[in-house]
């Protein structure tokens, strides 16, 4: 899993370099697929439940599962890149939300708070804690900063499959759910909205957008629980 996650991290770093005004999301997708194969891995999303691309590129009010296409990134957009690979039978999964050129202060705050919410959730991924301690930490920070938490999509266990149990919601009371143990690996992935939490799915059957058109940000890491606490396998992306 460490190897799979290192590949995810390196390719996300490459994609990050390419995010600028004028670049189409399809270009990012091609790069992500080509690089995975070059590194002996396979894109994890392509073909998953019929999803046709290697990356999810979700722009502005798009929450998750935005499909790459001819749309070009514009100055002031924010774009979430969600990417996973399978390497030697094991999966890695991560996401980041990036600014395209100069963005508004409110968009900057949304990105910062979503990233902080993920970090605070990860801090709870320790042996002896319970699953919802992660969920609660994410929700508390996001809502405390005036944002809302998407309910319809959640994090997940990950390993020999992309999605394993348990589900990892980004909201809830602390102290509930399974007890966390060394050896478990979770993909923790808050999706945080600027305005209301409601989402709807576009006619393409994949793209989730905010119901009210407000911005949305998404960060994700694959995290191993160890005796010494969380080990962020996809760190630096
Ligand atoms: N990171 C997302 C997830 O964990 C990506 C899934 S996109 C899909 O669910 F296309 F593969 F479904
Ligand atoms: Co995921």
Coordinates of C-alpha atoms and ligand atoms in Angstrom, one line a residue:
X1 CA 0.0 0.0 0.0
X2 CA 2.9 2.3 0.7
X3 CA 4.1 1.8 -2.9
X4 CA 0.7 2.4 -4.4
X5 CA 0.3 5.5 -2.3
X6 CA 3.7 6.8 -3.2
X7 CA 2.7 6.5 -6.9
X8 CA -0.6 8.4 -6.2
X9 CA 1.4 11.1 -4.4
X10 CA 3.9 11.5 -7.2
X11 CA 1.3 11.7 -9.9
X12 CA -0.8 14.1 -8.0
X13 CA 2.2 16.3 -7.6
X14 CA 2.8 16.2 -11.4
X15 CA -0.9 17.1 -12.0
X16 CA -0.6 20.0 -9.6
X17 CA 2.1 21.5 -11.7
X18 CA -0.2 21.4 -14.8
X19 CA -3.1 23.2 -13.1
X20 CA -3.2 26.7 -14.5
X21 CA -5.6 28.8 -16.6
X22 CA -6.0 27.4 -20.1
X23 CA -5.5 23.7 -19.3
X24 CA -8.3 21.3 -20.1
X25 CA -9.2 18.6 -17.6
X26 CA -8.8 16.0 -20.3
X27 CA -5.1 16.8 -20.5
X28 CA -4.8 16.1 -16.8
X29 CA -6.6 12.8 -17.2
X30 CA -4.3 11.7 -20.0
X31 CA -1.2 12.6 -18.0
X32 CA -2.5 10.7 -15.0
X33 CA -3.2 7.5 -16.9
X34 CA 0.1 7.6 -18.8
X35 CA 2.2 8.2 -15.7
X36 CA 0.4 5.4 -13.8
X37 CA 1.2 2.9 -16.5
X38 CA 4.8 4.1 -16.8
X39 CA 5.2 3.4 -13.1
X40 CA 3.8 -0.1 -13.4
X41 CA 0.4 0.8 -11.8
X42 CA -3.1 1.0 -13.1
X43 CA -5.6 3.9 -12.6
X44 CA -8.0 2.7 -9.9
X45 CA -11.1 4.7 -11.0
X46 CA -11.1 3.9 -14.7
X47 CA -13.7 1.2 -15.2
X48 CA -14.8 1.4 -11.6
X49 CA -18.7 1.1 -11.7
X50 CA -18.3 2.2 -15.3
X51 CA -16.5 5.4 -14.5
X52 CA -14.7 6.2 -17.8
X53 CA -11.6 8.3 -16.7
X54 CA -8.5 8.0 -14.5
X55 CA -9.1 11.2 -12.5
X56 CA -12.1 13.0 -11.1
X57 CA -11.8 16.8 -11.8
X58 CA -14.5 18.7 -9.9
X59 CA -14.6 22.4 -10.6
X60 CA -16.1 25.1 -8.4
X61 CA -19.6 24.0 -7.4
X62 CA -18.8 20.4 -8.4
X63 CA -18.4 18.4 -5.2
X64 CA -16.9 15.1 -6.5
X65 CA -16.8 12.8 -9.5
X66 CA -16.5 15.6 -12.1
X67 CA -15.6 14.1 -15.4
X68 CA -12.6 15.3 -17.4
X69 CA -13.4 16.9 -20.7
X70 CA -12.8 19.8 -23.0
X71 CA -13.6 22.3 -20.3
X72 CA -10.6 24.6 -19.7
X73 CA -9.6 25.8 -16.2
X74 CA -10.0 29.5 -15.8
X75 CA -8.3 32.0 -13.5
X76 CA -10.3 32.1 -10.3
X77 CA -11.6 28.5 -10.5
X78 CA -10.9 26.0 -7.8
X79 CA -10.5 22.4 -8.9
X80 CA -10.5 19.2 -6.9
X81 CA -8.3 16.4 -8.3
X82 CA -9.2 12.9 -6.9
X83 CA -6.9 10.1 -8.0
X84 CA -6.2 6.5 -7.1
X85 CA -4.1 3.6 -8.4
X86 CA -3.7 -0.1 -7.9
X87 CA -0.2 -1.4 -7.7
X88 CA 0.8 -5.0 -7.1
X89 CA -2.8 -5.7 -5.9
X90 CA -3.1 -2.8 -3.5
X91 CA -4.9 0.5 -3.8
X92 CA -4.0 4.1 -2.9
X93 CA -6.4 7.1 -3.0
X94 CA -6.0 10.8 -2.5
X95 CA -7.5 14.2 -3.4
X96 CA -6.5 17.8 -3.3
X97 CA -8.4 21.1 -4.1
X98 CA -6.2 23.6 -5.9
X99 CA -6.6 27.3 -6.9
X100 CA -6.4 28.1 -10.6
X101 CA -4.3 31.4 -10.7
X102 CA -5.6 34.0 -8.3
X103 CA -8.8 33.1 -6.4
X104 CA -11.2 34.9 -4.0
X105 CA -10.4 35.1 -0.3
X106 CA -13.5 33.1 0.5
X107 CA -12.5 30.3 -1.9
X108 CA -9.0 30.4 -0.3
X109 CA -10.6 30.0 3.2
X110 CA -12.8 27.1 2.0
X111 CA -9.7 25.3 0.7
X112 CA -7.7 26.0 3.8
X113 CA -10.5 24.9 6.2
X114 CA -11.2 21.7 4.3
X115 CA -7.5 20.8 4.4
X116 CA -7.4 21.5 8.1
X117 CA -10.5 19.4 8.7
X118 CA -8.8 16.5 7.0
X119 CA -5.7 17.0 9.2
X120 CA -7.8 17.1 12.3
X121 CA -9.7 14.0 11.3
X122 CA -6.4 12.2 10.6
X123 CA -5.1 13.2 14.1
X124 CA -7.9 11.0 15.5
X125 CA -6.9 7.9 13.5
X126 CA -5.1 6.4 16.6
X127 CA -5.4 3.0 18.2
X128 CA -8.1 3.0 21.0
X129 CA -10.1 5.8 19.4
X130 CA -13.4 5.1 17.7
X131 CA -14.2 5.6 14.1
X132 CA -16.6 8.5 14.6
X133 CA -13.9 10.4 16.5
X134 CA -12.5 11.1 13.0
X135 CA -15.9 12.1 11.7
X136 CA -16.6 14.4 14.6
X137 CA -13.3 16.2 14.4
X138 CA -13.9 17.0 10.7
X139 CA -17.4 18.2 11.2
X140 CA -16.5 20.3 14.3
X141 CA -13.8 22.3 12.5
X142 CA -15.7 22.7 9.2
X143 CA -18.9 23.9 10.8
X144 CA -17.1 25.9 13.4
X145 CA -15.6 27.9 10.5
X146 CA -19.1 28.5 8.9
X147 CA -19.0 25.8 6.3
X148 CA -21.2 22.6 5.8
X149 CA -20.4 18.9 5.5
X150 CA -21.6 16.8 2.6
X151 CA -23.4 13.7 3.9
X152 CA -24.0 11.7 0.7
X153 CA -20.4 10.7 0.2
X154 CA -18.0 9.3 2.8
X155 CA -14.5 8.0 3.3
X156 CA -13.8 4.3 3.3
X157 CA -11.6 1.5 4.3
X158 CA -9.0 0.7 1.5
X159 CA -6.6 -2.1 0.7
X160 CA -7.0 -4.9 -1.8
X161 CA -10.1 -3.0 -3.0
X162 CA -10.7 0.7 -3.5
X163 CA -13.7 0.7 -1.2
X164 CA -13.7 -1.5 1.8
X165 CA -15.6 -1.3 5.1
X166 CA -16.0 0.7 7.2
X167 CA -17.5 3.8 5.7
X168 CA -16.0 6.9 7.2
X169 CA -18.5 9.7 7.4
X170 CA -17.4 13.3 7.9
X171 CA -20.0 14.1 10.5
X172 CA -21.2 12.5 13.8
X173 CA -21.0 12.3 17.5
X174 CA -17.6 11.2 18.9
X175 CA -17.1 7.8 20.5
X176 CA -19.2 5.7 18.1
X177 CA -18.4 2.9 15.6
X178 CA -15.6 0.4 15.5
X179 CA -12.5 0.7 17.7
X180 CA -9.5 1.7 15.6
X181 CA -6.6 -0.8 15.6
X182 CA -3.1 -0.9 14.2
X183 CA -3.1 -2.3 10.7
X184 CA -6.3 -0.7 9.6
X185 CA -6.1 1.6 6.6
X186 CA -8.7 4.3 5.9
X187 CA -9.2 6.8 3.1
X188 CA -10.4 9.9 4.9
X189 CA -12.0 12.5 2.6
X190 CA -14.0 15.5 3.8
X191 CA -16.1 17.2 1.1
X192 CA -16.9 20.7 2.5
X193 CA -19.4 23.2 1.1
X194 CA -19.3 27.0 1.3
X195 CA -23.1 27.3 1.7
X196 CA -25.6 24.4 2.3
X197 CA -24.6 20.7 2.5
X198 CA -27.1 19.4 -0.1
X199 CA -25.9 17.9 -3.4
X200 CA -27.5 16.7 -6.6
X201 CA -26.1 14.5 -9.4
X202 CA -26.0 16.0 -13.0
X203 CA -27.5 14.2 -16.0
X204 CA -24.2 12.5 -16.8
X205 CA -24.9 10.3 -13.8
X206 CA -21.6 11.1 -12.1
X207 CA -20.9 14.7 -11.4
X208 CA -22.1 15.7 -7.9
X209 CA -22.7 19.5 -7.5
X210 CA -23.9 21.6 -4.7
X211 CA -27.7 22.2 -4.8
X212 CA -27.3 26.0 -4.1
X213 CA -24.4 26.5 -6.5
X214 CA -21.9 27.4 -3.7
X215 CA -18.3 26.2 -3.9
X216 CA -17.1 22.9 -2.7
X217 CA -13.7 21.6 -1.7
X218 CA -12.4 18.0 -1.2
X219 CA -9.2 16.6 0.4
X220 CA -8.3 13.0 0.9
X221 CA -5.5 10.9 2.2
X222 CA -5.0 7.2 2.6
X223 CA -4.0 6.7 6.3
X224 CA -2.6 3.7 8.0
X225 CA -3.3 3.3 11.8
X226 CA -0.1 2.3 13.6
X227 CA 0.9 1.8 17.3
X228 CA 2.5 5.2 17.0
X229 CA -0.6 6.9 15.5
X230 CA -1.7 7.8 12.0
X231 CA 0.8 7.2 9.1
X232 CA -0.3 9.3 6.1
X233 CA 0.6 7.0 3.2
X234 CA -0.3 9.6 0.5
X235 CA 1.4 12.5 2.4
X236 CA 2.8 15.4 0.3
X237 CA -0.1 15.8 -2.1
Ligands
LIG1 N1 -11.8 9.0 -4.2 C1 -13.1 8.6 -4.7 C2 -13.7 7.6 -3.8 O1 -13.0 7.2 -2.9 C3 -13.1 8.3 -6.1 C4 -14.0 7.3 -6.7 S1 -14.4 7.8 -8.2 C5 -14.9 6.4 -9.0 O2 -14.8 7.1 -3.8 F1 -15.0 6.7 -10.2 F2 -14.0 5.5 -8.9 F3 -16.0 5.9 -8.5
LIG2 CO1 -11.7 7.8 -1.7

